[in-house]
Amino acid sequence: MDPASPEGGTKEETMKVALVGKSLNTVEALLPAYGLIRDDQSPEVVISVGGDGTLLSAERKYPTIPKLPLRFSETSRKIHDHKAEILFEKLVSGDLVEVPQMKLVAVTGTSRLHALNDVNFHNEMITSAVRYRVEINGQPHSSEIIGDGLIVATPFGSTAYYRSITHSIFQVGIGLAFNNSTEPVDHLVLNENARIQVQVVRGPALVAVDNDPGWIHLGEGDTVEVHKAQESATILTLPDL
């Protein structure tokens, strides 16, 4: 007799999961077979259905709760049902690996934005460069920089915008990539405890994080500080990935 069945006298264990992304009805239909219950209010795990952008949105909506990414086929854009089955089996058996990922926080005035991928300091007007100064741990990094801005990236986010600018990635620390500067400025990889201050000399400028639509507007003299956040993200993955 199945010990998990009512006849066996043992209550079946369930896990509450939230769903974020595309084709959620398809994924939700798979949940009961694995003892998973959809609960978008108080989940134990968040299943991100889609690509990297969906994962970023899921972390923003449910910060610090473990994320299980479930990706689409790049060609058919349909859920890989067989992979979902493997992931769900491993999830309920506790055999997925928790991979912690550092996050960043951008602070200016009373505003705070958290980033899993990167913080983007950018000129607000596409027809005019932004002039700015950078300090690292309170020390000037260079003289005034003129360009489109800079990217402050985590190792997780170094495969995104940071890589597009520098053609490189990194595994540890915080990366700085200077975007379209009038004079060459080498990219940097700093200690993960570094604090980066960016001051607008001539703006206007914007601060954005990941794919968050909630930007911060900066004017002349405004400063944003970026550093490692106290909170981190947790990504669930198969042991052999």
PDB file of C-alpha atoms in Angstrom:
ATOM      1  CA  MET A   1       0.000   0.000   0.000  1.00  0.00           C
ATOM      2  CA  ASP A   2       1.228   3.428  -0.825  1.00  0.00           C
ATOM      3  CA  PRO A   3       2.308   5.039   2.495  1.00  0.00           C
ATOM      4  CA  ALA A   4       1.481   8.446   1.046  1.00  0.00           C
ATOM      5  CA  SER A   5      -2.120   7.480   0.312  1.00  0.00           C
ATOM      6  CA  PRO A   6      -5.047   8.007   2.694  1.00  0.00           C
ATOM      7  CA  GLU A   7      -5.397   4.206   3.061  1.00  0.00           C
ATOM      8  CA  GLY A   8      -1.848   4.093   4.345  1.00  0.00           C
ATOM      9  CA  GLY A   9      -2.645   6.513   7.136  1.00  0.00           C
ATOM     10  CA  THR A  10       0.211   8.893   6.261  1.00  0.00           C
ATOM     11  CA  LYS A  11      -0.522  12.439   5.148  1.00  0.00           C
ATOM     12  CA  GLU A  12       1.105  13.291   1.843  1.00  0.00           C
ATOM     13  CA  GLU A  13       3.649  16.091   2.144  1.00  0.00           C
ATOM     14  CA  THR A  14       3.195  19.077  -0.127  1.00  0.00           C
ATOM     15  CA  MET A  15       5.320  22.067  -1.095  1.00  0.00           C
ATOM     16  CA  LYS A  16       4.003  25.521  -1.931  1.00  0.00           C
ATOM     17  CA  VAL A  17       5.404  27.055  -5.105  1.00  0.00           C
ATOM     18  CA  ALA A  18       4.808  30.300  -6.974  1.00  0.00           C
ATOM     19  CA  LEU A  19       4.867  30.499 -10.766  1.00  0.00           C
ATOM     20  CA  VAL A  20       6.278  33.446 -12.705  1.00  0.00           C
ATOM     21  CA  GLY A  21       6.549  33.710 -16.485  1.00  0.00           C
ATOM     22  CA  LYS A  22       4.972  32.119 -19.549  1.00  0.00           C
ATOM     23  CA  SER A  23       2.721  29.101 -20.216  1.00  0.00           C
ATOM     24  CA  LEU A  24       1.909  28.917 -16.520  1.00  0.00           C
ATOM     25  CA  ASN A  25      -1.216  26.812 -17.087  1.00  0.00           C
ATOM     26  CA  THR A  26       0.935  24.137 -18.709  1.00  0.00           C
ATOM     27  CA  VAL A  27       3.337  24.094 -15.784  1.00  0.00           C
ATOM     28  CA  GLU A  28       0.590  24.287 -13.166  1.00  0.00           C
ATOM     29  CA  ALA A  29      -1.011  21.160 -14.625  1.00  0.00           C
ATOM     30  CA  LEU A  30       2.180  19.223 -13.853  1.00  0.00           C
ATOM     31  CA  LEU A  31       2.350  20.223 -10.185  1.00  0.00           C
ATOM     32  CA  PRO A  32      -0.140  17.856  -8.464  1.00  0.00           C
ATOM     33  CA  ALA A  33       1.693  14.732  -9.619  1.00  0.00           C
ATOM     34  CA  TYR A  34       4.687  15.828  -7.547  1.00  0.00           C
ATOM     35  CA  GLY A  35       2.869  17.045  -4.459  1.00  0.00           C
ATOM     36  CA  LEU A  36       3.386  20.679  -5.444  1.00  0.00           C
ATOM     37  CA  ILE A  37       0.694  23.294  -4.790  1.00  0.00           C
ATOM     38  CA  ARG A  38       0.597  26.693  -6.442  1.00  0.00           C
ATOM     39  CA  ASP A  39       0.653  29.476  -3.863  1.00  0.00           C
ATOM     40  CA  ASP A  40       1.699  32.861  -5.237  1.00  0.00           C
ATOM     41  CA  GLN A  41       1.275  34.533  -1.832  1.00  0.00           C
ATOM     42  CA  SER A  42       3.563  32.545   0.476  1.00  0.00           C
ATOM     43  CA  PRO A  43       5.679  30.149  -1.603  1.00  0.00           C
ATOM     44  CA  GLU A  44       8.585  28.056  -0.390  1.00  0.00           C
ATOM     45  CA  VAL A  45      10.066  27.987  -3.905  1.00  0.00           C
ATOM     46  CA  VAL A  46       9.480  30.177  -6.963  1.00  0.00           C
ATOM     47  CA  ILE A  47       9.440  28.461 -10.361  1.00  0.00           C
ATOM     48  CA  SER A  48      10.590  30.868 -13.073  1.00  0.00           C
ATOM     49  CA  VAL A  49       9.213  29.820 -16.461  1.00  0.00           C
ATOM     50  CA  GLY A  50      11.007  31.550 -19.329  1.00  0.00           C
ATOM     51  CA  GLY A  51      14.461  33.057 -19.749  1.00  0.00           C
ATOM     52  CA  ASP A  52      16.897  35.240 -17.843  1.00  0.00           C
ATOM     53  CA  GLY A  53      14.553  38.222 -17.799  1.00  0.00           C
ATOM     54  CA  THR A  54      11.827  36.145 -16.172  1.00  0.00           C
ATOM     55  CA  LEU A  55      14.281  34.988 -13.521  1.00  0.00           C
ATOM     56  CA  LEU A  56      15.225  38.600 -12.758  1.00  0.00           C
ATOM     57  CA  SER A  57      11.552  39.539 -12.473  1.00  0.00           C
ATOM     58  CA  ALA A  58      10.926  36.567 -10.184  1.00  0.00           C
ATOM     59  CA  GLU A  59      13.755  37.602  -7.860  1.00  0.00           C
ATOM     60  CA  ARG A  60      12.436  41.148  -7.743  1.00  0.00           C
ATOM     61  CA  LYS A  61       8.899  39.958  -6.911  1.00  0.00           C
ATOM     62  CA  TYR A  62      10.020  37.292  -4.429  1.00  0.00           C
ATOM     63  CA  PRO A  63      13.417  38.387  -3.098  1.00  0.00           C
ATOM     64  CA  THR A  64      15.573  35.752  -1.330  1.00  0.00           C
ATOM     65  CA  ILE A  65      13.083  32.885  -1.875  1.00  0.00           C
ATOM     66  CA  PRO A  66      14.824  30.036  -3.795  1.00  0.00           C
ATOM     67  CA  LYS A  67      14.266  30.152  -7.562  1.00  0.00           C
ATOM     68  CA  LEU A  68      13.926  27.138  -9.841  1.00  0.00           C
ATOM     69  CA  PRO A  69      14.450  28.265 -13.472  1.00  0.00           C
ATOM     70  CA  LEU A  70      12.475  26.324 -16.071  1.00  0.00           C
ATOM     71  CA  ARG A  71      13.531  27.386 -19.550  1.00  0.00           C
ATOM     72  CA  PHE A  72      11.802  27.355 -22.924  1.00  0.00           C
ATOM     73  CA  SER A  73      13.239  25.785 -26.057  1.00  0.00           C
ATOM     74  CA  GLU A  74      14.832  28.516 -28.131  1.00  0.00           C
ATOM     75  CA  THR A  75      13.310  27.045 -31.285  1.00  0.00           C
ATOM     76  CA  SER A  76       9.873  25.731 -30.332  1.00  0.00           C
ATOM     77  CA  ARG A  77       9.276  27.966 -27.303  1.00  0.00           C
ATOM     78  CA  LYS A  78       7.545  25.091 -25.568  1.00  0.00           C
ATOM     79  CA  ILE A  79       8.227  23.791 -22.097  1.00  0.00           C
ATOM     80  CA  HIS A  80      10.621  20.848 -21.948  1.00  0.00           C
ATOM     81  CA  ASP A  81       8.209  18.536 -20.115  1.00  0.00           C
ATOM     82  CA  HIS A  82      10.838  15.870 -19.548  1.00  0.00           C
ATOM     83  CA  LYS A  83      13.165  18.384 -17.924  1.00  0.00           C
ATOM     84  CA  ALA A  84      10.343  19.741 -15.787  1.00  0.00           C
ATOM     85  CA  GLU A  85       9.668  16.215 -14.554  1.00  0.00           C
ATOM     86  CA  ILE A  86      13.306  15.743 -13.596  1.00  0.00           C
ATOM     87  CA  LEU A  87      13.476  19.103 -11.849  1.00  0.00           C
ATOM     88  CA  PHE A  88      10.224  18.579  -9.951  1.00  0.00           C
ATOM     89  CA  GLU A  89      11.296  15.100  -8.831  1.00  0.00           C
ATOM     90  CA  LYS A  90      14.601  16.467  -7.565  1.00  0.00           C
ATOM     91  CA  LEU A  91      12.851  19.418  -5.935  1.00  0.00           C
ATOM     92  CA  VAL A  92      10.510  17.316  -3.793  1.00  0.00           C
ATOM     93  CA  SER A  93      13.261  14.815  -2.946  1.00  0.00           C
ATOM     94  CA  GLY A  94      15.590  17.606  -1.831  1.00  0.00           C
ATOM     95  CA  ASP A  95      18.244  16.685  -4.387  1.00  0.00           C
ATOM     96  CA  LEU A  96      18.607  20.062  -6.086  1.00  0.00           C
ATOM     97  CA  VAL A  97      21.677  22.146  -5.307  1.00  0.00           C
ATOM     98  CA  GLU A  98      21.240  25.604  -3.785  1.00  0.00           C
ATOM     99  CA  VAL A  99      23.598  28.066  -5.483  1.00  0.00           C
ATOM    100  CA  PRO A 100      23.829  31.435  -3.693  1.00  0.00           C
ATOM    101  CA  GLN A 101      24.207  34.505  -5.892  1.00  0.00           C
ATOM    102  CA  MET A 102      25.444  37.888  -4.704  1.00  0.00           C
ATOM    103  CA  LYS A 103      23.194  40.896  -5.224  1.00  0.00           C
ATOM    104  CA  LEU A 104      23.988  44.602  -5.388  1.00  0.00           C
ATOM    105  CA  VAL A 105      22.159  47.577  -3.937  1.00  0.00           C
ATOM    106  CA  ALA A 106      22.159  51.065  -5.458  1.00  0.00           C
ATOM    107  CA  VAL A 107      21.474  53.830  -2.948  1.00  0.00           C
ATOM    108  CA  THR A 108      20.758  57.483  -3.666  1.00  0.00           C
ATOM    109  CA  GLY A 109      18.957  59.668  -1.157  1.00  0.00           C
ATOM    110  CA  THR A 110      16.061  57.645   0.212  1.00  0.00           C
ATOM    111  CA  SER A 111      15.860  55.374  -2.847  1.00  0.00           C
ATOM    112  CA  ARG A 112      17.264  51.838  -2.928  1.00  0.00           C
ATOM    113  CA  LEU A 113      17.256  49.380  -5.824  1.00  0.00           C
ATOM    114  CA  HIS A 114      18.474  45.775  -5.612  1.00  0.00           C
ATOM    115  CA  ALA A 115      20.128  44.015  -8.545  1.00  0.00           C
ATOM    116  CA  LEU A 116      20.857  40.374  -9.264  1.00  0.00           C
ATOM    117  CA  ASN A 117      22.522  41.150 -12.612  1.00  0.00           C
ATOM    118  CA  ASP A 118      23.733  44.740 -12.690  1.00  0.00           C
ATOM    119  CA  VAL A 119      23.281  48.398 -11.868  1.00  0.00           C
ATOM    120  CA  ASN A 120      23.169  50.611 -14.955  1.00  0.00           C
ATOM    121  CA  PHE A 121      24.196  54.273 -14.577  1.00  0.00           C
ATOM    122  CA  HIS A 122      23.273  55.850 -17.911  1.00  0.00           C
ATOM    123  CA  ASN A 123      22.797  59.185 -19.628  1.00  0.00           C
ATOM    124  CA  GLU A 124      19.118  60.114 -19.641  1.00  0.00           C
ATOM    125  CA  MET A 125      19.221  62.035 -22.936  1.00  0.00           C
ATOM    126  CA  ILE A 126      20.454  59.901 -25.826  1.00  0.00           C
ATOM    127  CA  THR A 127      21.668  63.041 -27.631  1.00  0.00           C
ATOM    128  CA  SER A 128      23.955  64.119 -24.782  1.00  0.00           C
ATOM    129  CA  ALA A 129      26.702  62.264 -22.920  1.00  0.00           C
ATOM    130  CA  VAL A 130      26.790  62.241 -19.134  1.00  0.00           C
ATOM    131  CA  ARG A 131      29.820  63.615 -17.281  1.00  0.00           C
ATOM    132  CA  TYR A 132      30.594  61.855 -14.024  1.00  0.00           C
ATOM    133  CA  ARG A 133      33.243  60.987 -11.447  1.00  0.00           C
ATOM    134  CA  VAL A 134      33.859  57.624  -9.817  1.00  0.00           C
ATOM    135  CA  GLU A 135      35.198  56.922  -6.336  1.00  0.00           C
ATOM    136  CA  ILE A 136      36.076  53.457  -5.088  1.00  0.00           C
ATOM    137  CA  ASN A 137      36.094  53.045  -1.316  1.00  0.00           C
ATOM    138  CA  GLY A 138      36.242  56.818  -0.976  1.00  0.00           C
ATOM    139  CA  GLN A 139      39.221  57.248  -3.307  1.00  0.00           C
ATOM    140  CA  PRO A 140      38.975  58.923  -6.739  1.00  0.00           C
ATOM    141  CA  HIS A 141      39.334  56.380  -9.527  1.00  0.00           C
ATOM    142  CA  SER A 142      39.948  58.796 -12.371  1.00  0.00           C
ATOM    143  CA  SER A 143      39.302  62.312 -13.527  1.00  0.00           C
ATOM    144  CA  GLU A 144      35.954  63.279 -15.021  1.00  0.00           C
ATOM    145  CA  ILE A 145      34.592  60.651 -17.410  1.00  0.00           C
ATOM    146  CA  ILE A 146      32.403  61.504 -20.398  1.00  0.00           C
ATOM    147  CA  GLY A 147      30.272  58.830 -22.012  1.00  0.00           C
ATOM    148  CA  ASP A 148      27.031  56.889 -21.841  1.00  0.00           C
ATOM    149  CA  GLY A 149      27.670  55.768 -18.246  1.00  0.00           C
ATOM    150  CA  LEU A 150      28.843  52.577 -16.588  1.00  0.00           C
ATOM    151  CA  ILE A 151      27.700  49.132 -15.550  1.00  0.00           C
ATOM    152  CA  VAL A 152      28.299  47.691 -12.076  1.00  0.00           C
ATOM    153  CA  ALA A 153      27.822  43.933 -12.338  1.00  0.00           C
ATOM    154  CA  THR A 154      27.716  40.825 -10.191  1.00  0.00           C
ATOM    155  CA  PRO A 155      29.416  37.595 -11.318  1.00  0.00           C
ATOM    156  CA  PHE A 156      25.941  36.290 -12.199  1.00  0.00           C
ATOM    157  CA  GLY A 157      25.291  39.370 -14.322  1.00  0.00           C
ATOM    158  CA  SER A 158      28.723  39.485 -15.933  1.00  0.00           C
ATOM    159  CA  THR A 159      27.407  37.401 -18.844  1.00  0.00           C
ATOM    160  CA  ALA A 160      24.919  40.158 -19.736  1.00  0.00           C
ATOM    161  CA  TYR A 161      25.535  43.881 -20.391  1.00  0.00           C
ATOM    162  CA  TYR A 162      28.988  43.745 -18.763  1.00  0.00           C
ATOM    163  CA  ARG A 163      30.102  41.122 -21.269  1.00  0.00           C
ATOM    164  CA  SER A 164      28.705  43.134 -24.187  1.00  0.00           C
ATOM    165  CA  ILE A 165      30.967  46.045 -23.226  1.00  0.00           C
ATOM    166  CA  THR A 166      34.112  44.230 -22.049  1.00  0.00           C
ATOM    167  CA  HIS A 167      33.908  40.926 -23.992  1.00  0.00           C
ATOM    168  CA  SER A 168      34.759  39.192 -20.723  1.00  0.00           C
ATOM    169  CA  ILE A 169      33.133  37.653 -17.658  1.00  0.00           C
ATOM    170  CA  PHE A 170      34.291  37.098 -14.083  1.00  0.00           C
ATOM    171  CA  GLN A 171      33.533  34.648 -11.282  1.00  0.00           C
ATOM    172  CA  VAL A 172      34.235  36.611  -8.092  1.00  0.00           C
ATOM    173  CA  GLY A 173      33.867  40.254  -7.048  1.00  0.00           C
ATOM    174  CA  ILE A 174      32.141  43.298  -8.541  1.00  0.00           C
ATOM    175  CA  GLY A 175      32.757  44.359 -12.138  1.00  0.00           C
ATOM    176  CA  LEU A 176      32.845  47.908 -13.521  1.00  0.00           C
ATOM    177  CA  ALA A 177      32.393  48.430 -17.257  1.00  0.00           C
ATOM    178  CA  PHE A 178      32.593  51.948 -18.691  1.00  0.00           C
ATOM    179  CA  ASN A 179      30.082  52.400 -21.473  1.00  0.00           C
ATOM    180  CA  ASN A 180      31.116  54.228 -24.656  1.00  0.00           C
ATOM    181  CA  SER A 181      33.514  56.662 -22.956  1.00  0.00           C
ATOM    182  CA  THR A 182      35.149  59.369 -25.065  1.00  0.00           C
ATOM    183  CA  GLU A 183      38.517  58.288 -23.655  1.00  0.00           C
ATOM    184  CA  PRO A 184      39.425  54.626 -23.065  1.00  0.00           C
ATOM    185  CA  VAL A 185      38.780  53.539 -19.475  1.00  0.00           C
ATOM    186  CA  ASP A 186      39.745  49.982 -18.586  1.00  0.00           C
ATOM    187  CA  HIS A 187      37.092  47.814 -16.987  1.00  0.00           C
ATOM    188  CA  LEU A 188      37.710  46.675 -13.420  1.00  0.00           C
ATOM    189  CA  VAL A 189      36.951  43.691 -11.217  1.00  0.00           C
ATOM    190  CA  LEU A 190      36.915  44.770  -7.576  1.00  0.00           C
ATOM    191  CA  ASN A 191      36.684  42.993  -4.249  1.00  0.00           C
ATOM    192  CA  GLU A 192      33.073  42.071  -3.507  1.00  0.00           C
ATOM    193  CA  ASN A 193      33.115  44.377  -0.476  1.00  0.00           C
ATOM    194  CA  ALA A 194      34.076  47.439  -2.523  1.00  0.00           C
ATOM    195  CA  ARG A 195      31.863  50.518  -2.422  1.00  0.00           C
ATOM    196  CA  ILE A 196      31.475  52.459  -5.658  1.00  0.00           C
ATOM    197  CA  GLN A 197      30.293  56.070  -5.651  1.00  0.00           C
ATOM    198  CA  VAL A 198      29.253  57.775  -8.890  1.00  0.00           C
ATOM    199  CA  GLN A 199      28.619  61.530  -8.951  1.00  0.00           C
ATOM    200  CA  VAL A 200      26.915  63.355 -11.796  1.00  0.00           C
ATOM    201  CA  VAL A 201      28.981  66.327 -12.979  1.00  0.00           C
ATOM    202  CA  ARG A 202      26.632  67.119 -15.848  1.00  0.00           C
ATOM    203  CA  GLY A 203      23.448  65.204 -16.429  1.00  0.00           C
ATOM    204  CA  PRO A 204      20.757  64.278 -16.438  1.00  0.00           C
ATOM    205  CA  ALA A 205      21.323  60.585 -15.752  1.00  0.00           C
ATOM    206  CA  LEU A 206      19.379  57.483 -14.803  1.00  0.00           C
ATOM    207  CA  VAL A 207      20.055  54.569 -12.489  1.00  0.00           C
ATOM    208  CA  ALA A 208      18.369  51.296 -13.384  1.00  0.00           C
ATOM    209  CA  VAL A 209      18.805  47.718 -12.180  1.00  0.00           C
ATOM    210  CA  ASP A 210      18.261  44.470 -14.069  1.00  0.00           C
ATOM    211  CA  ASN A 211      14.990  44.762 -16.016  1.00  0.00           C
ATOM    212  CA  ASP A 212      13.263  46.814 -13.314  1.00  0.00           C
ATOM    213  CA  PRO A 213      11.088  49.579 -14.862  1.00  0.00           C
ATOM    214  CA  GLY A 214      11.488  51.699 -11.706  1.00  0.00           C
ATOM    215  CA  TRP A 215      14.381  54.007 -12.619  1.00  0.00           C
ATOM    216  CA  ILE A 216      15.990  56.692 -10.443  1.00  0.00           C
ATOM    217  CA  HIS A 217      16.584  60.112 -12.017  1.00  0.00           C
ATOM    218  CA  LEU A 218      19.815  61.959 -11.151  1.00  0.00           C
ATOM    219  CA  GLY A 219      20.748  65.592 -11.731  1.00  0.00           C
ATOM    220  CA  GLU A 220      23.938  67.609 -11.430  1.00  0.00           C
ATOM    221  CA  GLY A 221      25.716  66.890  -8.144  1.00  0.00           C
ATOM    222  CA  ASP A 222      23.623  63.811  -7.316  1.00  0.00           C
ATOM    223  CA  THR A 223      25.463  60.686  -6.188  1.00  0.00           C
ATOM    224  CA  VAL A 224      24.623  57.000  -6.259  1.00  0.00           C
ATOM    225  CA  GLU A 225      26.513  54.420  -4.203  1.00  0.00           C
ATOM    226  CA  VAL A 226      26.626  50.772  -5.226  1.00  0.00           C
ATOM    227  CA  HIS A 227      27.788  47.956  -2.979  1.00  0.00           C
ATOM    228  CA  LYS A 228      27.090  44.359  -2.067  1.00  0.00           C
ATOM    229  CA  ALA A 229      23.599  43.860  -0.679  1.00  0.00           C
ATOM    230  CA  GLN A 230      22.955  42.094   2.598  1.00  0.00           C
ATOM    231  CA  GLU A 231      20.425  39.860   0.890  1.00  0.00           C
ATOM    232  CA  SER A 232      21.370  37.290  -1.726  1.00  0.00           C
ATOM    233  CA  ALA A 233      19.526  35.200  -4.281  1.00  0.00           C
ATOM    234  CA  THR A 234      19.363  31.403  -4.305  1.00  0.00           C
ATOM    235  CA  ILE A 235      19.160  29.458  -7.568  1.00  0.00           C
ATOM    236  CA  LEU A 236      18.186  25.776  -7.532  1.00  0.00           C
ATOM    237  CA  THR A 237      19.871  23.570 -10.094  1.00  0.00           C
ATOM    238  CA  LEU A 238      20.662  19.947 -10.861  1.00  0.00           C
ATOM    239  CA  PRO A 239      23.842  18.635  -9.208  1.00  0.00           C
ATOM    240  CA  ASP A 240      25.577  17.971 -12.543  1.00  0.00           C
ATOM    241  CA  LEU A 241      24.923  21.445 -14.046  1.00  0.00           C
TER     242      LEU A 241
END
